[in-house]
Amino acid sequence: MSTALRHAFLHQDCLIPQVLGALEHVELPPTPRIIFAEGFQRLLEGDAPQRELRELFEEALMLSRLVLLHTLDGNRYPPGEHAYIERVRGDPLHRLLAYELRAACEYYARLMAVTTTPHLGASVVLRTLIAADVRQDPLLGALIRQFQDHPRDADTGARLRPLPAATEEFVKECLLLERDAFGVFRFDPRADNHHLLHALQLDDITKTPESARVLRDPLLGQYGNFELVSETIHQGRWTRYTLSCRPEDHRLLPSLPELETIVAPDELDETKSLQVLVEYNKPLCDRHKQSTRESKANLAHVEVFELAAEDKRGFWEKYFLDR
């Protein structure tokens, strides 16, 4: 697997500055970032055995876990890095970035495993991190619920007062993380529920017109890559909404193709060649709990719900819906 990754990155070398630049500029403790960067650079060089690369990524994973556990280990972390850890402890955006660093370390560590299907294990740990650790983090969940309860206009979804910049940046990062991890299949069940974001269930935001206003928020329209279609039914008294995820495209480098076959010489046998099939638009996580119809036709879940128009409801509709 390390050989295939090395040839993929060297063939599209414009991706290498993206990885190293993200590690350099993110405001997290430097120690796990440096070890991860060392493992990535030795991966590109191709001289280190795969087991040594796995050890480097696992060491970076252990240190990133210590950051999330708020463990101040004097042997591991110099005193100057305590400020980074305190920031991760109290700031939701830095906490989410710390989860992403841990996910990257664990993802590459699982890819370096000696198995015939390393991508399956890497997909499982990344899905579990988002569906369990990130979803159950109380600091992140509280900010997501504040974003959900922010006052908005009933018709257009426009915000009635400005949204804090920190909340906007955090929700934007959440949306991009979900898109990279799950792609067009973001509505597949996680923990037996369909989620708009890791802490927002579709069942909770599609019950009433007040809860559904978050779907019209400008932030979701700009970074969510959702498609919301409305249709008037029942003589104009009800509105049917169809919510789905659009296919993903390249956000960072539009020049990348969707699918590419890379041919490289085989290091074990010079008479043979190594062919690597790379899908740049494919999400990092494989599908987990799709239905039989969705798996056979490769269909994504589409959420369909109906809401009554407040000014056109009849007496019995108001009586039963307001109970």
JSON list of N, CA and C in Angstrom, two decimals, residues 24-94:
[
{"chain": "A", "resi": 24, "resn": "GLU", "atom": "N", "xyz": [1.53, 22.37, 8.54]},
{"chain": "A", "resi": 24, "resn": "GLU", "atom": "CA", "xyz": [2.37, 23.48, 9.01]},
{"chain": "A", "resi": 24, "resn": "GLU", "atom": "C", "xyz": [1.55, 24.62, 9.60]},
{"chain": "A", "resi": 25, "resn": "HIS", "atom": "N", "xyz": [0.39, 24.92, 9.01]},
{"chain": "A", "resi": 25, "resn": "HIS", "atom": "CA", "xyz": [-0.34, 26.13, 9.38]},
{"chain": "A", "resi": 25, "resn": "HIS", "atom": "C", "xyz": [-1.43, 25.90, 10.43]},
{"chain": "A", "resi": 26, "resn": "VAL", "atom": "N", "xyz": [-1.82, 24.65, 10.69]},
{"chain": "A", "resi": 26, "resn": "VAL", "atom": "CA", "xyz": [-2.86, 24.42, 11.68]},
{"chain": "A", "resi": 26, "resn": "VAL", "atom": "C", "xyz": [-2.30, 24.69, 13.08]},
{"chain": "A", "resi": 27, "resn": "GLU", "atom": "N", "xyz": [-3.09, 25.35, 13.91]},
{"chain": "A", "resi": 27, "resn": "GLU", "atom": "CA", "xyz": [-2.64, 25.75, 15.24]},
{"chain": "A", "resi": 27, "resn": "GLU", "atom": "C", "xyz": [-2.92, 24.64, 16.26]},
{"chain": "A", "resi": 28, "resn": "LEU", "atom": "N", "xyz": [-2.12, 23.58, 16.17]},
{"chain": "A", "resi": 28, "resn": "LEU", "atom": "CA", "xyz": [-2.20, 22.44, 17.08]},
{"chain": "A", "resi": 28, "resn": "LEU", "atom": "C", "xyz": [-0.79, 22.15, 17.60]},
{"chain": "A", "resi": 29, "resn": "PRO", "atom": "N", "xyz": [-0.65, 21.35, 18.66]},
{"chain": "A", "resi": 29, "resn": "PRO", "atom": "CA", "xyz": [0.68, 21.04, 19.18]},
{"chain": "A", "resi": 29, "resn": "PRO", "atom": "C", "xyz": [1.60, 20.51, 18.08]},
{"chain": "A", "resi": 30, "resn": "PRO", "atom": "N", "xyz": [2.82, 21.02, 18.01]},
{"chain": "A", "resi": 30, "resn": "PRO", "atom": "CA", "xyz": [3.70, 20.67, 16.88]},
{"chain": "A", "resi": 30, "resn": "PRO", "atom": "C", "xyz": [4.18, 19.22, 16.88]},
{"chain": "A", "resi": 31, "resn": "THR", "atom": "N", "xyz": [4.30, 18.59, 18.06]},
{"chain": "A", "resi": 31, "resn": "THR", "atom": "CA", "xyz": [4.93, 17.26, 18.11]},
{"chain": "A", "resi": 31, "resn": "THR", "atom": "C", "xyz": [4.23, 16.22, 17.24]},
{"chain": "A", "resi": 32, "resn": "PRO", "atom": "N", "xyz": [2.92, 16.00, 17.37]},
{"chain": "A", "resi": 32, "resn": "PRO", "atom": "CA", "xyz": [2.29, 15.00, 16.47]},
{"chain": "A", "resi": 32, "resn": "PRO", "atom": "C", "xyz": [2.32, 15.43, 15.01]},
{"chain": "A", "resi": 33, "resn": "ARG", "atom": "N", "xyz": [2.27, 16.73, 14.75]},
{"chain": "A", "resi": 33, "resn": "ARG", "atom": "CA", "xyz": [2.34, 17.19, 13.36]},
{"chain": "A", "resi": 33, "resn": "ARG", "atom": "C", "xyz": [3.69, 16.90, 12.74]},
{"chain": "A", "resi": 34, "resn": "ILE", "atom": "N", "xyz": [4.76, 17.10, 13.52]},
{"chain": "A", "resi": 34, "resn": "ILE", "atom": "CA", "xyz": [6.11, 16.86, 13.00]},
{"chain": "A", "resi": 34, "resn": "ILE", "atom": "C", "xyz": [6.33, 15.38, 12.72]},
{"chain": "A", "resi": 35, "resn": "ILE", "atom": "N", "xyz": [5.87, 14.53, 13.63]},
{"chain": "A", "resi": 35, "resn": "ILE", "atom": "CA", "xyz": [6.05, 13.08, 13.44]},
{"chain": "A", "resi": 35, "resn": "ILE", "atom": "C", "xyz": [5.22, 12.60, 12.24]},
{"chain": "A", "resi": 36, "resn": "PHE", "atom": "N", "xyz": [4.00, 13.13, 12.10]},
{"chain": "A", "resi": 36, "resn": "PHE", "atom": "CA", "xyz": [3.19, 12.74, 10.94]},
{"chain": "A", "resi": 36, "resn": "PHE", "atom": "C", "xyz": [3.86, 13.21, 9.65]},
{"chain": "A", "resi": 37, "resn": "ALA", "atom": "N", "xyz": [4.40, 14.43, 9.63]},
{"chain": "A", "resi": 37, "resn": "ALA", "atom": "CA", "xyz": [5.08, 14.94, 8.44]},
{"chain": "A", "resi": 37, "resn": "ALA", "atom": "C", "xyz": [6.32, 14.10, 8.12]},
{"chain": "A", "resi": 38, "resn": "GLU", "atom": "N", "xyz": [7.03, 13.65, 9.16]},
{"chain": "A", "resi": 38, "resn": "GLU", "atom": "CA", "xyz": [8.20, 12.80, 8.92]},
{"chain": "A", "resi": 38, "resn": "GLU", "atom": "C", "xyz": [7.78, 11.48, 8.28]},
{"chain": "A", "resi": 39, "resn": "GLY", "atom": "N", "xyz": [6.70, 10.89, 8.79]},
{"chain": "A", "resi": 39, "resn": "GLY", "atom": "CA", "xyz": [6.22, 9.66, 8.18]},
{"chain": "A", "resi": 39, "resn": "GLY", "atom": "C", "xyz": [5.77, 9.86, 6.74]},
{"chain": "A", "resi": 40, "resn": "PHE", "atom": "N", "xyz": [5.12, 10.98, 6.47]},
{"chain": "A", "resi": 40, "resn": "PHE", "atom": "CA", "xyz": [4.65, 11.25, 5.11]},
{"chain": "A", "resi": 40, "resn": "PHE", "atom": "C", "xyz": [5.84, 11.47, 4.16]},
{"chain": "A", "resi": 41, "resn": "GLN", "atom": "N", "xyz": [6.87, 12.20, 4.61]},
{"chain": "A", "resi": 41, "resn": "GLN", "atom": "CA", "xyz": [8.04, 12.43, 3.76]},
{"chain": "A", "resi": 41, "resn": "GLN", "atom": "C", "xyz": [8.82, 11.15, 3.51]},
{"chain": "A", "resi": 42, "resn": "ARG", "atom": "N", "xyz": [8.94, 10.29, 4.51]},
{"chain": "A", "resi": 42, "resn": "ARG", "atom": "CA", "xyz": [9.63, 9.01, 4.31]},
{"chain": "A", "resi": 42, "resn": "ARG", "atom": "C", "xyz": [8.80, 8.09, 3.42]},
{"chain": "A", "resi": 43, "resn": "LEU", "atom": "N", "xyz": [7.50, 8.26, 3.44]},
{"chain": "A", "resi": 43, "resn": "LEU", "atom": "CA", "xyz": [6.64, 7.52, 2.51]},
{"chain": "A", "resi": 43, "resn": "LEU", "atom": "C", "xyz": [6.94, 7.93, 1.08]},
{"chain": "A", "resi": 44, "resn": "LEU", "atom": "N", "xyz": [7.12, 9.22, 0.85]},
{"chain": "A", "resi": 44, "resn": "LEU", "atom": "CA", "xyz": [7.41, 9.70, -0.50]},
{"chain": "A", "resi": 44, "resn": "LEU", "atom": "C", "xyz": [8.80, 9.29, -0.97]},
{"chain": "A", "resi": 45, "resn": "GLU", "atom": "N", "xyz": [9.74, 9.21, -0.05]},
{"chain": "A", "resi": 45, "resn": "GLU", "atom": "CA", "xyz": [11.10, 8.82, -0.43]},
{"chain": "A", "resi": 45, "resn": "GLU", "atom": "C", "xyz": [11.17, 7.37, -0.87]},
{"chain": "A", "resi": 46, "resn": "GLY", "atom": "N", "xyz": [10.38, 6.50, -0.23]},
{"chain": "A", "resi": 46, "resn": "GLY", "atom": "CA", "xyz": [10.32, 5.10, -0.64]},
{"chain": "A", "resi": 46, "resn": "GLY", "atom": "C", "xyz": [11.45, 4.24, -0.14]},
{"chain": "A", "resi": 47, "resn": "ASP", "atom": "N", "xyz": [12.27, 4.73, 0.80]},
{"chain": "A", "resi": 47, "resn": "ASP", "atom": "CA", "xyz": [13.40, 3.95, 1.30]},
{"chain": "A", "resi": 47, "resn": "ASP", "atom": "C", "xyz": [13.06, 3.17, 2.57]},
{"chain": "A", "resi": 48, "resn": "ALA", "atom": "N", "xyz": [12.09, 3.66, 3.35]},
{"chain": "A", "resi": 48, "resn": "ALA", "atom": "CA", "xyz": [11.77, 3.03, 4.64]},
{"chain": "A", "resi": 48, "resn": "ALA", "atom": "C", "xyz": [10.81, 1.88, 4.44]},
{"chain": "A", "resi": 49, "resn": "PRO", "atom": "N", "xyz": [10.97, 0.78, 5.19]},
{"chain": "A", "resi": 49, "resn": "PRO", "atom": "CA", "xyz": [9.99, -0.31, 5.14]},
{"chain": "A", "resi": 49, "resn": "PRO", "atom": "C", "xyz": [8.63, 0.15, 5.63]},
{"chain": "A", "resi": 50, "resn": "GLN", "atom": "N", "xyz": [7.60, -0.57, 5.21]},
{"chain": "A", "resi": 50, "resn": "GLN", "atom": "CA", "xyz": [6.24, -0.17, 5.56]},
{"chain": "A", "resi": 50, "resn": "GLN", "atom": "C", "xyz": [6.00, -0.25, 7.07]},
{"chain": "A", "resi": 51, "resn": "ARG", "atom": "N", "xyz": [6.64, -1.19, 7.75]},
{"chain": "A", "resi": 51, "resn": "ARG", "atom": "CA", "xyz": [6.44, -1.30, 9.20]},
{"chain": "A", "resi": 51, "resn": "ARG", "atom": "C", "xyz": [6.99, -0.08, 9.93]},
{"chain": "A", "resi": 52, "resn": "GLU", "atom": "N", "xyz": [8.09, 0.52, 9.44]},
{"chain": "A", "resi": 52, "resn": "GLU", "atom": "CA", "xyz": [8.62, 1.73, 10.07]},
{"chain": "A", "resi": 52, "resn": "GLU", "atom": "C", "xyz": [7.69, 2.92, 9.82]},
{"chain": "A", "resi": 53, "resn": "LEU", "atom": "N", "xyz": [7.10, 2.99, 8.66]},
{"chain": "A", "resi": 53, "resn": "LEU", "atom": "CA", "xyz": [6.12, 4.05, 8.40]},
{"chain": "A", "resi": 53, "resn": "LEU", "atom": "C", "xyz": [4.91, 3.90, 9.32]},
{"chain": "A", "resi": 54, "resn": "ARG", "atom": "N", "xyz": [4.46, 2.66, 9.52]},
{"chain": "A", "resi": 54, "resn": "ARG", "atom": "CA", "xyz": [3.33, 2.44, 10.42]},
{"chain": "A", "resi": 54, "resn": "ARG", "atom": "C", "xyz": [3.68, 2.85, 11.85]},
{"chain": "A", "resi": 55, "resn": "GLU", "atom": "N", "xyz": [4.89, 2.60, 12.28]},
{"chain": "A", "resi": 55, "resn": "GLU", "atom": "CA", "xyz": [5.30, 2.99, 13.63]},
{"chain": "A", "resi": 55, "resn": "GLU", "atom": "C", "xyz": [5.30, 4.50, 13.79]},
{"chain": "A", "resi": 56, "resn": "LEU", "atom": "N", "xyz": [5.72, 5.23, 12.78]},
{"chain": "A", "resi": 56, "resn": "LEU", "atom": "CA", "xyz": [5.70, 6.69, 12.85]},
{"chain": "A", "resi": 56, "resn": "LEU", "atom": "C", "xyz": [4.28, 7.23, 12.93]},
{"chain": "A", "resi": 57, "resn": "PHE", "atom": "N", "xyz": [3.40, 6.71, 12.09]},
{"chain": "A", "resi": 57, "resn": "PHE", "atom": "CA", "xyz": [2.01, 7.17, 12.12]},
{"chain": "A", "resi": 57, "resn": "PHE", "atom": "C", "xyz": [1.33, 6.76, 13.43]},
{"chain": "A", "resi": 58, "resn": "GLU", "atom": "N", "xyz": [1.66, 5.60, 13.97]},
{"chain": "A", "resi": 58, "resn": "GLU", "atom": "CA", "xyz": [1.07, 5.20, 15.24]},
{"chain": "A", "resi": 58, "resn": "GLU", "atom": "C", "xyz": [1.58, 6.06, 16.39]},
{"chain": "A", "resi": 59, "resn": "GLU", "atom": "N", "xyz": [2.84, 6.47, 16.34]},
{"chain": "A", "resi": 59, "resn": "GLU", "atom": "CA", "xyz": [3.35, 7.38, 17.38]},
{"chain": "A", "resi": 59, "resn": "GLU", "atom": "C", "xyz": [2.65, 8.73, 17.29]},
{"chain": "A", "resi": 60, "resn": "ALA", "atom": "N", "xyz": [2.47, 9.25, 16.08]},
{"chain": "A", "resi": 60, "resn": "ALA", "atom": "CA", "xyz": [1.72, 10.50, 15.92]},
{"chain": "A", "resi": 60, "resn": "ALA", "atom": "C", "xyz": [0.29, 10.34, 16.39]},
{"chain": "A", "resi": 61, "resn": "LEU", "atom": "N", "xyz": [-0.30, 9.16, 16.17]},
{"chain": "A", "resi": 61, "resn": "LEU", "atom": "CA", "xyz": [-1.66, 8.89, 16.63]},
{"chain": "A", "resi": 61, "resn": "LEU", "atom": "C", "xyz": [-1.73, 8.91, 18.16]},
{"chain": "A", "resi": 62, "resn": "MET", "atom": "N", "xyz": [-0.76, 8.32, 18.82]},
{"chain": "A", "resi": 62, "resn": "MET", "atom": "CA", "xyz": [-0.76, 8.30, 20.28]},
{"chain": "A", "resi": 62, "resn": "MET", "atom": "C", "xyz": [-0.67, 9.71, 20.84]},
{"chain": "A", "resi": 63, "resn": "LEU", "atom": "N", "xyz": [0.19, 10.55, 20.25]},
{"chain": "A", "resi": 63, "resn": "LEU", "atom": "CA", "xyz": [0.33, 11.92, 20.74]},
{"chain": "A", "resi": 63, "resn": "LEU", "atom": "C", "xyz": [-0.91, 12.75, 20.46]},
{"chain": "A", "resi": 64, "resn": "SER", "atom": "N", "xyz": [-1.56, 12.53, 19.33]},
{"chain": "A", "resi": 64, "resn": "SER", "atom": "CA", "xyz": [-2.79, 13.27, 19.05]},
{"chain": "A", "resi": 64, "resn": "SER", "atom": "C", "xyz": [-3.90, 12.85, 19.99]},
{"chain": "A", "resi": 65, "resn": "ARG", "atom": "N", "xyz": [-3.91, 11.59, 20.43]},
{"chain": "A", "resi": 65, "resn": "ARG", "atom": "CA", "xyz": [-4.89, 11.16, 21.42]},
{"chain": "A", "resi": 65, "resn": "ARG", "atom": "C", "xyz": [-4.64, 11.84, 22.76]},
{"chain": "A", "resi": 66, "resn": "LEU", "atom": "N", "xyz": [-3.37, 12.01, 23.12]},
{"chain": "A", "resi": 66, "resn": "LEU", "atom": "CA", "xyz": [-3.06, 12.70, 24.37]},
{"chain": "A", "resi": 66, "resn": "LEU", "atom": "C", "xyz": [-3.57, 14.13, 24.35]},
{"chain": "A", "resi": 67, "resn": "VAL", "atom": "N", "xyz": [-3.51, 14.77, 23.20]},
{"chain": "A", "resi": 67, "resn": "VAL", "atom": "CA", "xyz": [-4.03, 16.13, 23.09]},
{"chain": "A", "resi": 67, "resn": "VAL", "atom": "C", "xyz": [-5.52, 16.14, 23.37]},
{"chain": "A", "resi": 68, "resn": "LEU", "atom": "N", "xyz": [-6.27, 15.21, 22.80]},
{"chain": "A", "resi": 68, "resn": "LEU", "atom": "CA", "xyz": [-7.72, 15.18, 23.00]},
{"chain": "A", "resi": 68, "resn": "LEU", "atom": "C", "xyz": [-8.08, 14.75, 24.41]},
{"chain": "A", "resi": 69, "resn": "LEU", "atom": "N", "xyz": [-7.24, 13.98, 25.05]},
{"chain": "A", "resi": 69, "resn": "LEU", "atom": "CA", "xyz": [-7.51, 13.57, 26.42]},
{"chain": "A", "resi": 69, "resn": "LEU", "atom": "C", "xyz": [-7.05, 14.61, 27.44]},
{"chain": "A", "resi": 70, "resn": "HIS", "atom": "N", "xyz": [-6.54, 15.74, 26.97]},
{"chain": "A", "resi": 70, "resn": "HIS", "atom": "CA", "xyz": [-6.09, 16.83, 27.85]},
{"chain": "A", "resi": 70, "resn": "HIS", "atom": "C", "xyz": [-4.99, 16.35, 28.80]},
{"chain": "A", "resi": 71, "resn": "THR", "atom": "N", "xyz": [-4.14, 15.46, 28.32]},
{"chain": "A", "resi": 71, "resn": "THR", "atom": "CA", "xyz": [-3.06, 14.93, 29.14]},
{"chain": "A", "resi": 71, "resn": "THR", "atom": "C", "xyz": [-1.81, 15.75, 28.90]},
{"chain": "A", "resi": 72, "resn": "LEU", "atom": "N", "xyz": [-1.30, 16.37, 29.94]},
{"chain": "A", "resi": 72, "resn": "LEU", "atom": "CA", "xyz": [-0.07, 17.15, 29.85]},
{"chain": "A", "resi": 72, "resn": "LEU", "atom": "C", "xyz": [1.09, 16.29, 30.34]},
{"chain": "A", "resi": 73, "resn": "ASP", "atom": "N", "xyz": [1.76, 15.65, 29.43]},
{"chain": "A", "resi": 73, "resn": "ASP", "atom": "CA", "xyz": [2.87, 14.76, 29.75]},
{"chain": "A", "resi": 73, "resn": "ASP", "atom": "C", "xyz": [4.17, 15.54, 29.54]},
{"chain": "A", "resi": 74, "resn": "GLY", "atom": "N", "xyz": [4.87, 15.81, 30.61]},
{"chain": "A", "resi": 74, "resn": "GLY", "atom": "CA", "xyz": [6.09, 16.61, 30.48]},
{"chain": "A", "resi": 74, "resn": "GLY", "atom": "C", "xyz": [7.16, 15.95, 29.65]},
{"chain": "A", "resi": 75, "resn": "ASN", "atom": "N", "xyz": [7.17, 14.58, 29.60]},
{"chain": "A", "resi": 75, "resn": "ASN", "atom": "CA", "xyz": [8.17, 13.90, 28.80]},
{"chain": "A", "resi": 75, "resn": "ASN", "atom": "C", "xyz": [7.85, 13.98, 27.31]},
{"chain": "A", "resi": 76, "resn": "ARG", "atom": "N", "xyz": [6.58, 14.16, 26.99]},
{"chain": "A", "resi": 76, "resn": "ARG", "atom": "CA", "xyz": [6.16, 14.19, 25.60]},
{"chain": "A", "resi": 76, "resn": "ARG", "atom": "C", "xyz": [6.02, 15.62, 25.08]},
{"chain": "A", "resi": 77, "resn": "TYR", "atom": "N", "xyz": [5.45, 16.48, 25.90]},
{"chain": "A", "resi": 77, "resn": "TYR", "atom": "CA", "xyz": [5.14, 17.83, 25.45]},
{"chain": "A", "resi": 77, "resn": "TYR", "atom": "C", "xyz": [6.00, 18.85, 26.17]},
{"chain": "A", "resi": 78, "resn": "PRO", "atom": "N", "xyz": [6.75, 19.66, 25.43]},
{"chain": "A", "resi": 78, "resn": "PRO", "atom": "CA", "xyz": [7.48, 20.76, 26.07]},
{"chain": "A", "resi": 78, "resn": "PRO", "atom": "C", "xyz": [6.52, 21.77, 26.68]},
{"chain": "A", "resi": 79, "resn": "PRO", "atom": "N", "xyz": [6.99, 22.56, 27.66]},
{"chain": "A", "resi": 79, "resn": "PRO", "atom": "CA", "xyz": [6.08, 23.53, 28.30]},
{"chain": "A", "resi": 79, "resn": "PRO", "atom": "C", "xyz": [5.44, 24.50, 27.32]},
{"chain": "A", "resi": 80, "resn": "GLY", "atom": "N", "xyz": [6.10, 24.82, 26.23]},
{"chain": "A", "resi": 80, "resn": "GLY", "atom": "CA", "xyz": [5.53, 25.77, 25.28]},
{"chain": "A", "resi": 80, "resn": "GLY", "atom": "C", "xyz": [4.32, 25.26, 24.55]},
{"chain": "A", "resi": 81, "resn": "GLU", "atom": "N", "xyz": [4.07, 23.95, 24.59]},
{"chain": "A", "resi": 81, "resn": "GLU", "atom": "CA", "xyz": [2.93, 23.37, 23.88]},
{"chain": "A", "resi": 81, "resn": "GLU", "atom": "C", "xyz": [1.68, 23.28, 24.75]},
{"chain": "A", "resi": 82, "resn": "HIS", "atom": "N", "xyz": [1.79, 23.62, 26.02]},
{"chain": "A", "resi": 82, "resn": "HIS", "atom": "CA", "xyz": [0.62, 23.54, 26.89]},
{"chain": "A", "resi": 82, "resn": "HIS", "atom": "C", "xyz": [-0.46, 24.53, 26.45]},
{"chain": "A", "resi": 83, "resn": "ALA", "atom": "N", "xyz": [-0.06, 25.66, 25.90]},
{"chain": "A", "resi": 83, "resn": "ALA", "atom": "CA", "xyz": [-1.04, 26.65, 25.44]},
{"chain": "A", "resi": 83, "resn": "ALA", "atom": "C", "xyz": [-1.88, 26.08, 24.30]},
{"chain": "A", "resi": 84, "resn": "TYR", "atom": "N", "xyz": [-1.26, 25.28, 23.41]},
{"chain": "A", "resi": 84, "resn": "TYR", "atom": "CA", "xyz": [-2.02, 24.65, 22.34]},
{"chain": "A", "resi": 84, "resn": "TYR", "atom": "C", "xyz": [-3.08, 23.70, 22.91]},
{"chain": "A", "resi": 85, "resn": "ILE", "atom": "N", "xyz": [-2.69, 22.93, 23.92]},
{"chain": "A", "resi": 85, "resn": "ILE", "atom": "CA", "xyz": [-3.62, 21.96, 24.49]},
{"chain": "A", "resi": 85, "resn": "ILE", "atom": "C", "xyz": [-4.76, 22.65, 25.21]},
{"chain": "A", "resi": 86, "resn": "GLU", "atom": "N", "xyz": [-4.46, 23.75, 25.89]},
{"chain": "A", "resi": 86, "resn": "GLU", "atom": "CA", "xyz": [-5.53, 24.51, 26.55]},
{"chain": "A", "resi": 86, "resn": "GLU", "atom": "C", "xyz": [-6.50, 25.08, 25.51]},
{"chain": "A", "resi": 87, "resn": "ARG", "atom": "N", "xyz": [-6.00, 25.46, 24.36]},
{"chain": "A", "resi": 87, "resn": "ARG", "atom": "CA", "xyz": [-6.87, 25.96, 23.30]},
{"chain": "A", "resi": 87, "resn": "ARG", "atom": "C", "xyz": [-7.76, 24.85, 22.76]},
{"chain": "A", "resi": 88, "resn": "VAL", "atom": "N", "xyz": [-7.22, 23.65, 22.62]},
{"chain": "A", "resi": 88, "resn": "VAL", "atom": "CA", "xyz": [-8.03, 22.52, 22.18]},
{"chain": "A", "resi": 88, "resn": "VAL", "atom": "C", "xyz": [-9.10, 22.20, 23.21]},
{"chain": "A", "resi": 89, "resn": "ARG", "atom": "N", "xyz": [-8.78, 22.40, 24.47]},
{"chain": "A", "resi": 89, "resn": "ARG", "atom": "CA", "xyz": [-9.73, 22.09, 25.53]},
{"chain": "A", "resi": 89, "resn": "ARG", "atom": "C", "xyz": [-10.93, 23.02, 25.52]},
{"chain": "A", "resi": 90, "resn": "GLY", "atom": "N", "xyz": [-10.75, 24.30, 25.17]},
{"chain": "A", "resi": 90, "resn": "GLY", "atom": "CA", "xyz": [-11.83, 25.26, 25.30]},
{"chain": "A", "resi": 90, "resn": "GLY", "atom": "C", "xyz": [-12.42, 25.79, 24.01]},
{"chain": "A", "resi": 91, "resn": "ASP", "atom": "N", "xyz": [-11.73, 25.62, 22.88]},
{"chain": "A", "resi": 91, "resn": "ASP", "atom": "CA", "xyz": [-12.22, 26.19, 21.62]},
{"chain": "A", "resi": 91, "resn": "ASP", "atom": "C", "xyz": [-12.76, 25.08, 20.73]},
{"chain": "A", "resi": 92, "resn": "PRO", "atom": "N", "xyz": [-14.03, 25.15, 20.30]},
{"chain": "A", "resi": 92, "resn": "PRO", "atom": "CA", "xyz": [-14.61, 24.05, 19.49]},
{"chain": "A", "resi": 92, "resn": "PRO", "atom": "C", "xyz": [-13.90, 23.83, 18.17]},
{"chain": "A", "resi": 93, "resn": "LEU", "atom": "N", "xyz": [-13.49, 24.91, 17.48]},
{"chain": "A", "resi": 93, "resn": "LEU", "atom": "CA", "xyz": [-12.84, 24.73, 16.19]},
{"chain": "A", "resi": 93, "resn": "LEU", "atom": "C", "xyz": [-11.51, 24.00, 16.34]},
{"chain": "A", "resi": 94, "resn": "HIS", "atom": "N", "xyz": [-10.72, 24.38, 17.32]},
{"chain": "A", "resi": 94, "resn": "HIS", "atom": "CA", "xyz": [-9.45, 23.69, 17.54]},
{"chain": "A", "resi": 94, "resn": "HIS", "atom": "C", "xyz": [-9.67, 22.25, 18.01]}
]
